[in-house]
PDB file of C-alpha atoms in Angstrom:
ATOM      1  CA  CYS B1117      20.178 -36.893   8.663  1.00 54.00           C
ATOM      2  CA  ASN B1118      21.461 -36.616  12.253  1.00 52.00           C
ATOM      3  CA  VAL B1119      23.970 -33.820  12.194  1.00 51.00           C
ATOM      4  CA  LEU B1120      24.448 -30.999  14.669  1.00 55.00           C
ATOM      5  CA  VAL B1121      26.768 -28.895  12.534  1.00 54.00           C
ATOM      6  CA  GLY B1122      27.435 -29.418   8.822  1.00 59.00           C
ATOM      7  CA  ALA B1123      25.468 -30.258   5.736  1.00 58.00           C
ATOM      8  CA  CYS B1124      23.402 -33.279   4.632  1.00 63.00           C
ATOM      9  CA  SER B1125      20.765 -34.303   2.150  1.00 62.00           C
ATOM     10  CA  VAL B1126      17.458 -34.449   4.084  1.00 60.00           C
ATOM     11  CA  SER B1127      15.583 -36.019   1.167  1.00 66.00           C
ATOM     12  CA  SER B1128      15.678 -36.277  -2.484  1.00 73.00           C
ATOM     13  CA  GLY B1129      16.255 -32.586  -3.835  1.00 81.00           C
ATOM     14  CA  ILE B1130      16.499 -31.017  -0.359  1.00 84.00           C
ATOM     15  CA  ASN B1131      19.784 -30.118   1.281  1.00 86.00           C
ATOM     16  CA  ALA B1132      20.097 -28.954   4.912  1.00 86.00           C
ATOM     17  CA  GLU B1133      23.003 -27.005   6.433  1.00 88.00           C
ATOM     18  CA  TYR B1134      23.250 -26.752  10.137  1.00 86.00           C
ATOM     19  CA  GLY B1135      25.171 -23.813  11.543  1.00 86.00           C
ATOM     20  CA  GLN B1136      26.978 -23.480  14.855  1.00 87.00           C
ATOM     21  CA  ASP B1137      24.767 -20.459  15.699  1.00 90.00           C
ATOM     22  CA  GLY B1138      21.611 -22.669  15.477  1.00 90.00           C
ATOM     23  CA  ARG B1139      20.635 -21.612  11.965  1.00 92.00           C
ATOM     24  CA  VAL B1140      19.239 -24.291   9.604  1.00 91.00           C
ATOM     25  CA  VAL B1141      19.426 -23.504   5.866  1.00 92.00           C
ATOM     26  CA  TYR B1142      17.342 -25.678   3.561  1.00 90.00           C
ATOM     27  CA  GLN B1143      17.976 -25.612  -0.145  1.00 91.00           C
ATOM     28  CA  PHE B1144      15.119 -26.813  -2.281  1.00 89.00           C
ATOM     29  CA  LEU B1145      17.103 -27.690  -5.366  1.00 86.00           C
ATOM     30  CA  LYS B1146      14.199 -28.312  -7.759  1.00 87.00           C
ATOM     31  CA  ASP B1147      12.614 -24.944  -7.086  1.00 90.00           C
ATOM     32  CA  GLY B1148      15.812 -22.958  -6.421  1.00 92.00           C
ATOM     33  CA  ILE B1149      14.369 -21.776  -3.061  1.00 94.00           C
ATOM     34  CA  THR B1150      16.543 -21.287   0.054  1.00 95.00           C
ATOM     35  CA  GLN B1151      14.899 -21.203   3.464  1.00 95.00           C
ATOM     36  CA  THR B1152      16.788 -20.168   6.598  1.00 96.00           C
ATOM     37  CA  GLN B1153      15.336 -20.863  10.120  1.00 96.00           C
ATOM     38  CA  ARG B1154      16.951 -19.042  12.984  1.00 96.00           C
ATOM     39  CA  PRO B1155      16.984 -19.843  16.743  1.00 95.00           C
ATOM     40  CA  ASP B1156      14.929 -16.671  17.425  1.00 96.00           C
ATOM     41  CA  GLY B1157      12.036 -18.173  15.476  1.00 95.00           C
ATOM     42  CA  SER B1158      12.360 -16.099  12.381  1.00 97.00           C
ATOM     43  CA  GLU B1159      12.374 -17.675   9.026  1.00 97.00           C
ATOM     44  CA  THR B1160      13.667 -16.193   5.714  1.00 97.00           C
ATOM     45  CA  THR B1161      12.829 -17.555   2.271  1.00 97.00           C
ATOM     46  CA  LEU B1162      14.869 -16.501  -0.736  1.00 97.00           C
ATOM     47  CA  PHE B1163      13.229 -17.172  -4.134  1.00 97.00           C
ATOM     48  CA  PRO B1164      15.066 -17.474  -7.432  1.00 96.00           C
ATOM     49  CA  THR B1165      13.427 -14.195  -8.525  1.00 96.00           C
ATOM     50  CA  GLY B1166      15.434 -12.357  -5.904  1.00 96.00           C
ATOM     51  CA  GLN B1167      12.355 -11.914  -3.629  1.00 97.00           C
ATOM     52  CA  GLU B1168      13.164 -12.301   0.057  1.00 98.00           C
ATOM     53  CA  GLU B1169      10.439 -12.981   2.594  1.00 98.00           C
ATOM     54  CA  THR B1170      11.046 -13.002   6.375  1.00 98.00           C
ATOM     55  CA  LYS B1171       8.484 -14.186   8.847  1.00 98.00           C
ATOM     56  CA  LYS B1172       9.231 -12.722  12.284  1.00 97.00           C
ATOM     57  CA  PRO B1173       8.366 -14.321  15.688  1.00 96.00           C
ATOM     58  CA  ASP B1174       5.873 -11.411  16.360  1.00 96.00           C
ATOM     59  CA  GLY B1175       3.826 -12.673  13.380  1.00 96.00           C
ATOM     60  CA  SER B1176       4.811  -9.930  10.971  1.00 97.00           C
ATOM     61  CA  ILE B1177       6.061 -10.713   7.466  1.00 98.00           C
ATOM     62  CA  HIS B1178       8.641  -8.532   5.734  1.00 98.00           C
ATOM     63  CA  ILE B1179       9.024  -8.861   1.944  1.00 98.00           C
ATOM     64  CA  LYS B1180      11.834  -7.255  -0.138  1.00 98.00           C
ATOM     65  CA  TYR B1181      11.169  -7.418  -3.896  1.00 97.00           C
ATOM     66  CA  PRO B1182      13.962  -7.535  -6.554  1.00 96.00           C
ATOM     67  CA  ASP B1183      13.338  -3.809  -7.386  1.00 96.00           C
ATOM     68  CA  ASN B1184      14.030  -2.952  -3.676  1.00 95.00           C
ATOM     69  CA  SER B1185      10.345  -2.243  -2.990  1.00 97.00           C
ATOM     70  CA  THR B1186       9.260  -3.568   0.427  1.00 98.00           C
ATOM     71  CA  LYS B1187       6.052  -4.728   2.084  1.00 98.00           C
ATOM     72  CA  ILE B1188       5.472  -5.413   5.787  1.00 98.00           C
ATOM     73  CA  THR B1189       2.341  -7.168   6.932  1.00 97.00           C
ATOM     74  CA  TYR B1190       1.837  -6.848  10.666  1.00 96.00           C
ATOM     75  CA  SER B1191       0.196  -9.432  12.849  1.00 95.00           C
ATOM     76  CA  ASN B1192      -2.758  -7.104  13.494  1.00 95.00           C
ATOM     77  CA  GLY B1193      -3.522  -6.955   9.752  1.00 93.00           C
ATOM     78  CA  GLU B1194      -1.994  -3.606   9.017  1.00 96.00           C
ATOM     79  CA  GLU B1195       0.248  -3.314   5.997  1.00 97.00           C
ATOM     80  CA  LYS B1196       2.960  -0.903   4.772  1.00 98.00           C
ATOM     81  CA  SER B1197       4.523  -0.959   1.362  1.00 98.00           C
ATOM     82  CA  VAL B1198       7.353   1.325   0.212  1.00 98.00           C
ATOM     83  CA  TYR B1199       8.110   1.435  -3.546  1.00 97.00           C
ATOM     84  CA  ASN B1200      11.428   2.370  -5.060  1.00 94.00           C
ATOM     85  CA  ASP B1201       9.865   5.575  -6.530  1.00 96.00           C
ATOM     86  CA  GLY B1202       9.186   6.781  -2.993  1.00 96.00           C
ATOM     87  CA  THR B1203       5.501   5.968  -2.917  1.00 98.00           C
ATOM     88  CA  VAL B1204       4.288   4.742   0.523  1.00 98.00           C
ATOM     89  CA  VAL B1205       1.069   2.769   0.900  1.00 98.00           C
ATOM     90  CA  THR B1206      -0.383   1.895   4.298  1.00 98.00           C
ATOM     91  CA  VAL B1207      -3.475  -0.185   4.991  1.00 97.00           C
ATOM     92  CA  ASP B1208      -5.057  -0.120   8.428  1.00 96.00           C
ATOM     93  CA  ARG B1209      -7.078  -2.844  10.051  1.00 93.00           C
ATOM     94  CA  THR B1210     -10.405  -1.594   8.696  1.00 93.00           C
ATOM     95  CA  GLY B1211      -8.931  -1.724   5.127  1.00 93.00           C
ATOM     96  CA  GLN B1212      -8.623   2.026   4.743  1.00 97.00           C
ATOM     97  CA  LYS B1213      -5.691   2.737   2.473  1.00 98.00           C
ATOM     98  CA  LEU B1214      -3.425   5.867   2.507  1.00 98.00           C
ATOM     99  CA  ILE B1215      -1.114   6.355  -0.458  1.00 98.00           C
ATOM    100  CA  LEU B1216       1.584   8.991  -0.113  1.00 98.00           C
ATOM    101  CA  LEU B1217       2.991   9.956  -3.572  1.00 98.00           C
ATOM    102  CA  PRO B1218       6.467  11.431  -4.159  1.00 97.00           C
ATOM    103  CA  ASN B1219       4.962  14.546  -5.673  1.00 97.00           C
ATOM    104  CA  GLY B1220       3.244  15.447  -2.402  1.00 97.00           C
ATOM    105  CA  GLN B1221      -0.199  14.216  -3.408  1.00 98.00           C
ATOM    106  CA  ARG B1222      -2.118  11.815  -1.134  1.00 98.00           C
ATOM    107  CA  GLU B1223      -4.890   9.359  -1.764  1.00 98.00           C
ATOM    108  CA  VAL B1224      -7.322   7.990   0.692  1.00 98.00           C
ATOM    109  CA  HIS B1225      -9.250   4.857  -0.108  1.00 98.00           C
ATOM    110  CA  THR B1226     -12.165   3.893   2.177  1.00 97.00           C
ATOM    111  CA  ALA B1227     -15.143   1.579   1.870  1.00 95.00           C
ATOM    112  CA  SER B1228     -17.301   4.524   0.568  1.00 96.00           C
ATOM    113  CA  PHE B1229     -14.986   6.723  -1.455  1.00 97.00           C
ATOM    114  CA  LYS B1230     -11.579   7.402  -2.927  1.00 98.00           C
ATOM    115  CA  ARG B1231     -10.105  10.847  -2.540  1.00 98.00           C
ATOM    116  CA  ARG B1232      -7.003  12.480  -3.985  1.00 98.00           C
ATOM    117  CA  GLU B1233      -5.537  15.454  -2.129  1.00 98.00           C
ATOM    118  CA  TYR B1234      -3.200  17.792  -3.895  1.00 97.00           C
ATOM    119  CA  PRO B1235      -0.416  19.872  -2.319  1.00 97.00           C
ATOM    120  CA  ASP B1236      -2.323  23.175  -3.054  1.00 96.00           C
ATOM    121  CA  GLY B1237      -5.298  21.974  -0.988  1.00 95.00           C
ATOM    122  CA  THR B1238      -7.502  20.807  -3.865  1.00 97.00           C
ATOM    123  CA  THR B1239      -9.349  17.492  -3.245  1.00 97.00           C
ATOM    124  CA  LYS B1240     -11.144  15.320  -5.671  1.00 98.00           C
ATOM    125  CA  THR B1241     -13.454  12.582  -4.277  1.00 98.00           C
ATOM    126  CA  VAL B1242     -15.082   9.744  -6.185  1.00 98.00           C
ATOM    127  CA  PHE B1243     -17.870   8.033  -4.283  1.00 97.00           C
ATOM    128  CA  ASN B1244     -18.728   4.348  -4.746  1.00 96.00           C
ATOM    129  CA  ASP B1245     -22.004   5.245  -6.415  1.00 97.00           C
ATOM    130  CA  GLY B1246     -20.094   7.218  -9.059  1.00 97.00           C
ATOM    131  CA  ARG B1247     -20.772  10.747  -7.712  1.00 97.00           C
ATOM    132  CA  GLN B1248     -17.697  13.047  -7.818  1.00 97.00           C
ATOM    133  CA  GLU B1249     -16.853  16.159  -5.867  1.00 97.00           C
ATOM    134  CA  THR B1250     -13.856  18.471  -6.551  1.00 97.00           C
ATOM    135  CA  VAL B1251     -13.074  21.079  -3.936  1.00 95.00           C
ATOM    136  CA  HIS B1252     -10.480  23.545  -5.255  1.00 94.00           C
ATOM    137  CA  SER B1253      -8.193  25.515  -2.915  1.00 90.00           C
ATOM    138  CA  ASN B1254      -9.753  28.829  -4.071  1.00 88.00           C
ATOM    139  CA  GLY B1255     -13.225  27.750  -2.683  1.00 87.00           C
ATOM    140  CA  ARG B1256     -14.686  26.419  -5.973  1.00 91.00           C
ATOM    141  CA  ILE B1257     -16.700  23.196  -5.608  1.00 92.00           C
ATOM    142  CA  ARG B1258     -17.795  21.134  -8.561  1.00 95.00           C
ATOM    143  CA  LYS B1259     -20.162  18.195  -8.112  1.00 95.00           C
ATOM    144  CA  LYS B1260     -21.160  15.576 -10.668  1.00 96.00           C
ATOM    145  CA  ASP B1261     -23.808  12.885 -10.463  1.00 95.00           C
ATOM    146  CA  ALA B1262     -23.111   9.175 -11.036  1.00 96.00           C
ATOM    147  CA  LYS B1263     -23.519   9.651 -14.813  1.00 96.00           C
ATOM    148  CA  GLY B1264     -20.874  12.435 -14.940  1.00 94.00           C
ATOM    149  CA  ASN B1265     -23.416  15.241 -15.348  1.00 94.00           C
ATOM    150  CA  LEU B1266     -22.412  18.506 -13.598  1.00 93.00           C
ATOM    151  CA  VAL B1267     -24.982  19.257 -10.898  1.00 93.00           C
ATOM    152  CA  SER B1268     -23.242  22.039  -8.999  1.00 91.00           C
ATOM    153  CA  ASP B1269     -20.399  24.432  -9.704  1.00 90.00           C
ATOM    154  CA  VAL B1270     -19.989  27.176  -7.195  1.00 89.00           C
ATOM    155  CA  VAL B1271     -17.312  29.368  -5.503  1.00 88.00           C
ATOM    156  CA  LEU B1272     -17.757  29.816  -1.791  1.00 81.00           C
ATOM    157  CA  ASN B1273     -16.299  32.589   0.382  1.00 77.00           C
ATOM    158  CA  LYS B1274     -14.519  31.835   3.617  1.00 71.00           C
ATOM    159  CA  ALA B1275     -17.849  32.074   5.517  1.00 70.00           C
ATOM    160  CA  GLY B1276     -19.320  29.358   3.298  1.00 68.00           C
ATOM    161  CA  GLY B1277     -21.589  31.744   1.299  1.00 71.00           C
ATOM    162  CA  VAL B1278     -21.933  31.357  -2.489  1.00 69.00           C
ATOM    163  CA  VAL B1279     -19.944  34.007  -4.349  1.00 75.00           C
ATOM    164  CA  VAL B1280     -20.330  32.623  -7.931  1.00 72.00           C
ATOM    165  CA  ASP B1281     -22.720  29.921  -9.225  1.00 74.00           C
ATOM    166  CA  TYR B1282     -21.249  28.806 -12.545  1.00 73.00           C
ATOM    167  CA  LEU B1283     -23.990  26.335 -13.278  1.00 72.00           C
ATOM    168  CA  ASN B1284     -26.741  28.922 -13.087  1.00 73.00           C
ATOM    169  CA  ARG B1285     -24.469  31.642 -14.472  1.00 67.00           C
ATOM    170  CA  ARG B1286     -24.944  34.201 -11.706  1.00 60.00           C
ATOM    171  CA  ALA B1287     -22.845  35.977  -9.069  1.00 58.00           C
ATOM    172  CA  ALA B1288     -24.260  36.233  -5.557  1.00 53.00           C
TER     173      ALA B1288
END
């Protein structure tokens, strides 16, 4: 098809539309996919599910899902997803993930642990070997081994000294 502006059938089941602005819109009839290539080098693919994926000249990929959630993958490998409930997930180049939840809680996922941080300052960490540590905002620290057995349950004062040892049932 040798057309500067207009529409034609490129091959069986593929139509192409050439716009005056330099855009080329391909319609893959069998799959129901539409792909738009722009003069700036960006390319948008619209799937029959309603998912829209745009590849930008800088190498980033922007995806909009039918539920209005979005995901951006940057050329350096970082990612950012925003869900329609307000949850935001970012992944850095090392693979560390930060999840910001609408209720104010945060989760940090690294190669060695996963930690949930609550708005009151309490944190719960689960290590890859199964150990768990919960640090409450009042200074109480509970530790469990990989089998879930409680190994430490203390309350520390602001200076870091033990005030109460619940596991050994004694006050300091």
